Amino acid sequence: MSRIESPLYEKLISAFLRIARAVHLYADNNQAVVKACSEFREILARIMEEEPVSLQISDGHIYFMGQRLRIGPRAAVTAERLEDYLTGRGIFGIVWQPEALDIPAEQMVAFFRILARAGEHENPLNRIRESLDEKSISWVRVESQQDIKASLPETASDDGKTAGVSGNNGKSSASPKAKLWEKGRKSYGRTLSILKSIADKIISGKPAGVAKAMRQIQQIVDMIIADEEIMMGLSTLRDHDDYTYVHSMNVSILAIALGHFIGLSKQDLATLGLCGLFHDLGKVKVPLKILNKPGKLNAEEWKIMERHSLESVLEILKLKAPPELKARLLLPPFEHHLKYDLSGYPKFHRRSQVSLFGRILAIVDVYDAITSPRVYRKTSLSPDEALDLMSAGAGKDFDPLLLKAFVNLMGVYPVGTMVKMDSGEIGLVARRPGGRHLDRPRVRILISNGNGGFVPGKTVDLAERNGHARSFRRTVVETIHPGQLGIQPAAYLS
Ligand SMILES: [Fe+2]
Ligand SMILES: [Fe+2]
């Protein structure tokens, strides 16, 4: 199975979810559906040789072409959604035959339309099979749980047959720390899919509630209180396709971490986390061509973009939530671009200071945004560069005391920073410094796999010295942009 490149299955799953979502929201001939369909077909064609392409789910694991995937944080987000989508329809496997490459695009859309419609059906799997028969679709097959049991090995797992990115999840002998990572990843993925489903409901004009999101955020609060580095590590996840949602997740996590650092109560942290999750909800009203515009926005486009914080408030107002909770969710999203000196947007006459939650959101929002590569900005700042740049805005853009707290929380080299050391090794900051040397964190060494990628090596403490000598064994000489090497820090930190 050496022909399988690990990113391809991730691309297939993402493309599957994109077309499923587009079909759910729009008519067959809508541009979004047409585009998602052609992307899906293209990826299928890249994978397909003579053999069928299969995705299967068994005992909470995803199998791609019969191989169990080791799911890293990036894939965890999409894997969770795929599992929800398929098992919610009684589907545990989909197998595309090579003929799938020759069918017209409309037939592929028809297949996804069948899946979408079956979601409401009492016995979805039967309905899907009937519909496939009615339309004489034989280039794809859906499988039940029993079909899967018969076709997959009992325990195809940690025997070297797994495909995928890093991560030690799936191993039964996982350490307590690995279990915490697994829990964190699942929580991250679940919260992200809840946020997306809220946004989907808003787009299609259906009522959306906050109870599920609140439960997940409370779990994240508990995890940050127990071991903030895991969630902070996960907040280094970047995703071009789902930028706004992943960004909102990261803002939520970082806001909770900063709130915890300054001693807020658990209840306040949960409210703050929800504010982070919903702060950009109003972007569902900004046309994609403005949101993803490669060049600079013109004055008219800016006007639309600048409305998003107000739009977020209007959308939050429509959510089903207890009035006292809803009241606490309105102000911080409204304020997140106001700036500390009120010179930001929306423009209005106001003398009162930005609220504490608003000031926290302003800091973590900018930090996540400038450390994320975007469609229109391929390069991003490394975490330490971002903190440096933001320090120049203390007292103007940001509350100076809160910014100081944030810099202290993140350290000189925040978790997820990619560093080059004087030993010639490169690595990712995995944990904050244990001792008094704030510039000496613990670093996960990255080892080249010979194919332009990396595998995670041991974790070293930069405070470690050379035998009895006074010199340090390793010292950071520079930081590197993880994006330049195609690295998702979160995938290497567990
Ligand atoms: Fe925003
Ligand atoms: Fe934002």
PDB file of N, CA and C in Angstrom, residues 97-128:
ATOM      1  N   GLN A  97     -16.256   2.125  -6.975  1.00  0.00           N
ATOM      2  CA  GLN A  97     -15.641   1.262  -7.988  1.00  0.00           C
ATOM      3  C   GLN A  97     -14.890   2.139  -9.002  1.00  0.00           C
ATOM      4  N   PRO A  98     -13.943   1.550  -9.736  1.00  0.00           N
ATOM      5  CA  PRO A  98     -13.193   2.357 -10.718  1.00  0.00           C
ATOM      6  C   PRO A  98     -14.101   3.062 -11.727  1.00  0.00           C
ATOM      7  N   GLU A  99     -15.287   2.474 -12.003  1.00  0.00           N
ATOM      8  CA  GLU A  99     -16.203   3.120 -12.965  1.00  0.00           C
ATOM      9  C   GLU A  99     -16.673   4.489 -12.472  1.00  0.00           C
ATOM     10  N   ALA A 100     -16.518   4.744 -11.180  1.00  0.00           N
ATOM     11  CA  ALA A 100     -16.954   6.032 -10.628  1.00  0.00           C
ATOM     12  C   ALA A 100     -16.243   7.195 -11.318  1.00  0.00           C
ATOM     13  N   LEU A 101     -15.084   6.905 -11.922  1.00  0.00           N
ATOM     14  CA  LEU A 101     -14.338   7.978 -12.581  1.00  0.00           C
ATOM     15  C   LEU A 101     -14.956   8.365 -13.921  1.00  0.00           C
ATOM     16  N   ASP A 102     -15.787   7.480 -14.476  1.00  0.00           N
ATOM     17  CA  ASP A 102     -16.320   7.743 -15.820  1.00  0.00           C
ATOM     18  C   ASP A 102     -17.737   8.302 -15.822  1.00  0.00           C
ATOM     19  N   ILE A 103     -18.368   8.351 -14.660  1.00  0.00           N
ATOM     20  CA  ILE A 103     -19.770   8.794 -14.642  1.00  0.00           C
ATOM     21  C   ILE A 103     -19.857  10.317 -14.759  1.00  0.00           C
ATOM     22  N   PRO A 104     -20.984  10.828 -15.291  1.00  0.00           N
ATOM     23  CA  PRO A 104     -21.106  12.284 -15.359  1.00  0.00           C
ATOM     24  C   PRO A 104     -21.229  12.884 -13.947  1.00  0.00           C
ATOM     25  N   ALA A 105     -20.841  14.156 -13.835  1.00  0.00           N
ATOM     26  CA  ALA A 105     -20.846  14.821 -12.529  1.00  0.00           C
ATOM     27  C   ALA A 105     -22.218  14.764 -11.860  1.00  0.00           C
ATOM     28  N   GLU A 106     -23.285  14.868 -12.689  1.00  0.00           N
ATOM     29  CA  GLU A 106     -24.643  14.882 -12.108  1.00  0.00           C
ATOM     30  C   GLU A 106     -24.924  13.605 -11.318  1.00  0.00           C
ATOM     31  N   GLN A 107     -24.335  12.488 -11.784  1.00  0.00           N
ATOM     32  CA  GLN A 107     -24.583  11.221 -11.084  1.00  0.00           C
ATOM     33  C   GLN A 107     -23.924  11.215  -9.715  1.00  0.00           C
ATOM     34  N   MET A 108     -22.748  11.808  -9.668  1.00  0.00           N
ATOM     35  CA  MET A 108     -22.051  11.887  -8.376  1.00  0.00           C
ATOM     36  C   MET A 108     -22.874  12.744  -7.413  1.00  0.00           C
ATOM     37  N   VAL A 109     -23.382  13.879  -7.933  1.00  0.00           N
ATOM     38  CA  VAL A 109     -24.212  14.745  -7.097  1.00  0.00           C
ATOM     39  C   VAL A 109     -25.455  13.971  -6.652  1.00  0.00           C
ATOM     40  N   ALA A 110     -26.023  13.175  -7.570  1.00  0.00           N
ATOM     41  CA  ALA A 110     -27.232  12.407  -7.247  1.00  0.00           C
ATOM     42  C   ALA A 110     -26.963  11.464  -6.076  1.00  0.00           C
ATOM     43  N   PHE A 111     -25.767  10.864  -6.057  1.00  0.00           N
ATOM     44  CA  PHE A 111     -25.422   9.966  -4.955  1.00  0.00           C
ATOM     45  C   PHE A 111     -25.447  10.724  -3.619  1.00  0.00           C
ATOM     46  N   PHE A 112     -24.824  11.923  -3.622  1.00  0.00           N
ATOM     47  CA  PHE A 112     -24.789  12.692  -2.375  1.00  0.00           C
ATOM     48  C   PHE A 112     -26.181  13.213  -2.000  1.00  0.00           C
ATOM     49  N   ARG A 113     -26.996  13.477  -3.012  1.00  0.00           N
ATOM     50  CA  ARG A 113     -28.378  13.902  -2.742  1.00  0.00           C
ATOM     51  C   ARG A 113     -29.140  12.762  -2.056  1.00  0.00           C
ATOM     52  N   ILE A 114     -28.891  11.545  -2.510  1.00  0.00           N
ATOM     53  CA  ILE A 114     -29.534  10.369  -1.895  1.00  0.00           C
ATOM     54  C   ILE A 114     -29.110  10.260  -0.424  1.00  0.00           C
ATOM     55  N   LEU A 115     -27.816  10.440  -0.184  1.00  0.00           N
ATOM     56  CA  LEU A 115     -27.329  10.378   1.203  1.00  0.00           C
ATOM     57  C   LEU A 115     -27.981  11.472   2.055  1.00  0.00           C
ATOM     58  N   ALA A 116     -28.054  12.684   1.471  1.00  0.00           N
ATOM     59  CA  ALA A 116     -28.615  13.815   2.227  1.00  0.00           C
ATOM     60  C   ALA A 116     -30.068  13.541   2.585  1.00  0.00           C
ATOM     61  N   ARG A 117     -30.838  13.101   1.610  1.00  0.00           N
ATOM     62  CA  ARG A 117     -32.274  12.882   1.858  1.00  0.00           C
ATOM     63  C   ARG A 117     -32.495  11.764   2.867  1.00  0.00           C
ATOM     64  N   ALA A 118     -31.651  10.740   2.807  1.00  0.00           N
ATOM     65  CA  ALA A 118     -31.856   9.590   3.686  1.00  0.00           C
ATOM     66  C   ALA A 118     -31.670   9.964   5.156  1.00  0.00           C
ATOM     67  N   GLY A 119     -30.980  11.098   5.396  1.00  0.00           N
ATOM     68  CA  GLY A 119     -30.733  11.525   6.765  1.00  0.00           C
ATOM     69  C   GLY A 119     -32.008  11.666   7.581  1.00  0.00           C
ATOM     70  N   GLU A 120     -33.098  12.010   6.915  1.00  0.00           N
ATOM     71  CA  GLU A 120     -34.377  12.229   7.616  1.00  0.00           C
ATOM     72  C   GLU A 120     -35.191  10.929   7.689  1.00  0.00           C
ATOM     73  N   HIS A 121     -34.738   9.903   6.996  1.00  0.00           N
ATOM     74  CA  HIS A 121     -35.536   8.684   6.866  1.00  0.00           C
ATOM     75  C   HIS A 121     -35.428   7.788   8.095  1.00  0.00           C
ATOM     76  N   GLU A 122     -36.497   6.970   8.317  1.00  0.00           N
ATOM     77  CA  GLU A 122     -36.507   6.099   9.494  1.00  0.00           C
ATOM     78  C   GLU A 122     -35.428   5.011   9.395  1.00  0.00           C
ATOM     79  N   ASN A 123     -35.326   4.421   8.216  1.00  0.00           N
ATOM     80  CA  ASN A 123     -34.278   3.416   8.013  1.00  0.00           C
ATOM     81  C   ASN A 123     -33.382   3.888   6.861  1.00  0.00           C
ATOM     82  N   PRO A 124     -32.452   4.780   7.183  1.00  0.00           N
ATOM     83  CA  PRO A 124     -31.709   5.460   6.109  1.00  0.00           C
ATOM     84  C   PRO A 124     -30.939   4.519   5.184  1.00  0.00           C
ATOM     85  N   LEU A 125     -30.308   3.492   5.763  1.00  0.00           N
ATOM     86  CA  LEU A 125     -29.474   2.636   4.909  1.00  0.00           C
ATOM     87  C   LEU A 125     -30.323   1.915   3.853  1.00  0.00           C
ATOM     88  N   ASN A 126     -31.482   1.397   4.294  1.00  0.00           N
ATOM     89  CA  ASN A 126     -32.373   0.737   3.327  1.00  0.00           C
ATOM     90  C   ASN A 126     -32.807   1.704   2.246  1.00  0.00           C
ATOM     91  N   ARG A 127     -33.152   2.912   2.693  1.00  0.00           N
ATOM     92  CA  ARG A 127     -33.621   3.937   1.745  1.00  0.00           C
ATOM     93  C   ARG A 127     -32.521   4.242   0.714  1.00  0.00           C
ATOM     94  N   ILE A 128     -31.293   4.341   1.197  1.00  0.00           N
ATOM     95  CA  ILE A 128     -30.174   4.645   0.293  1.00  0.00           C
ATOM     96  C   ILE A 128     -30.021   3.527  -0.734  1.00  0.00           C
TER      97      ILE A 128
END
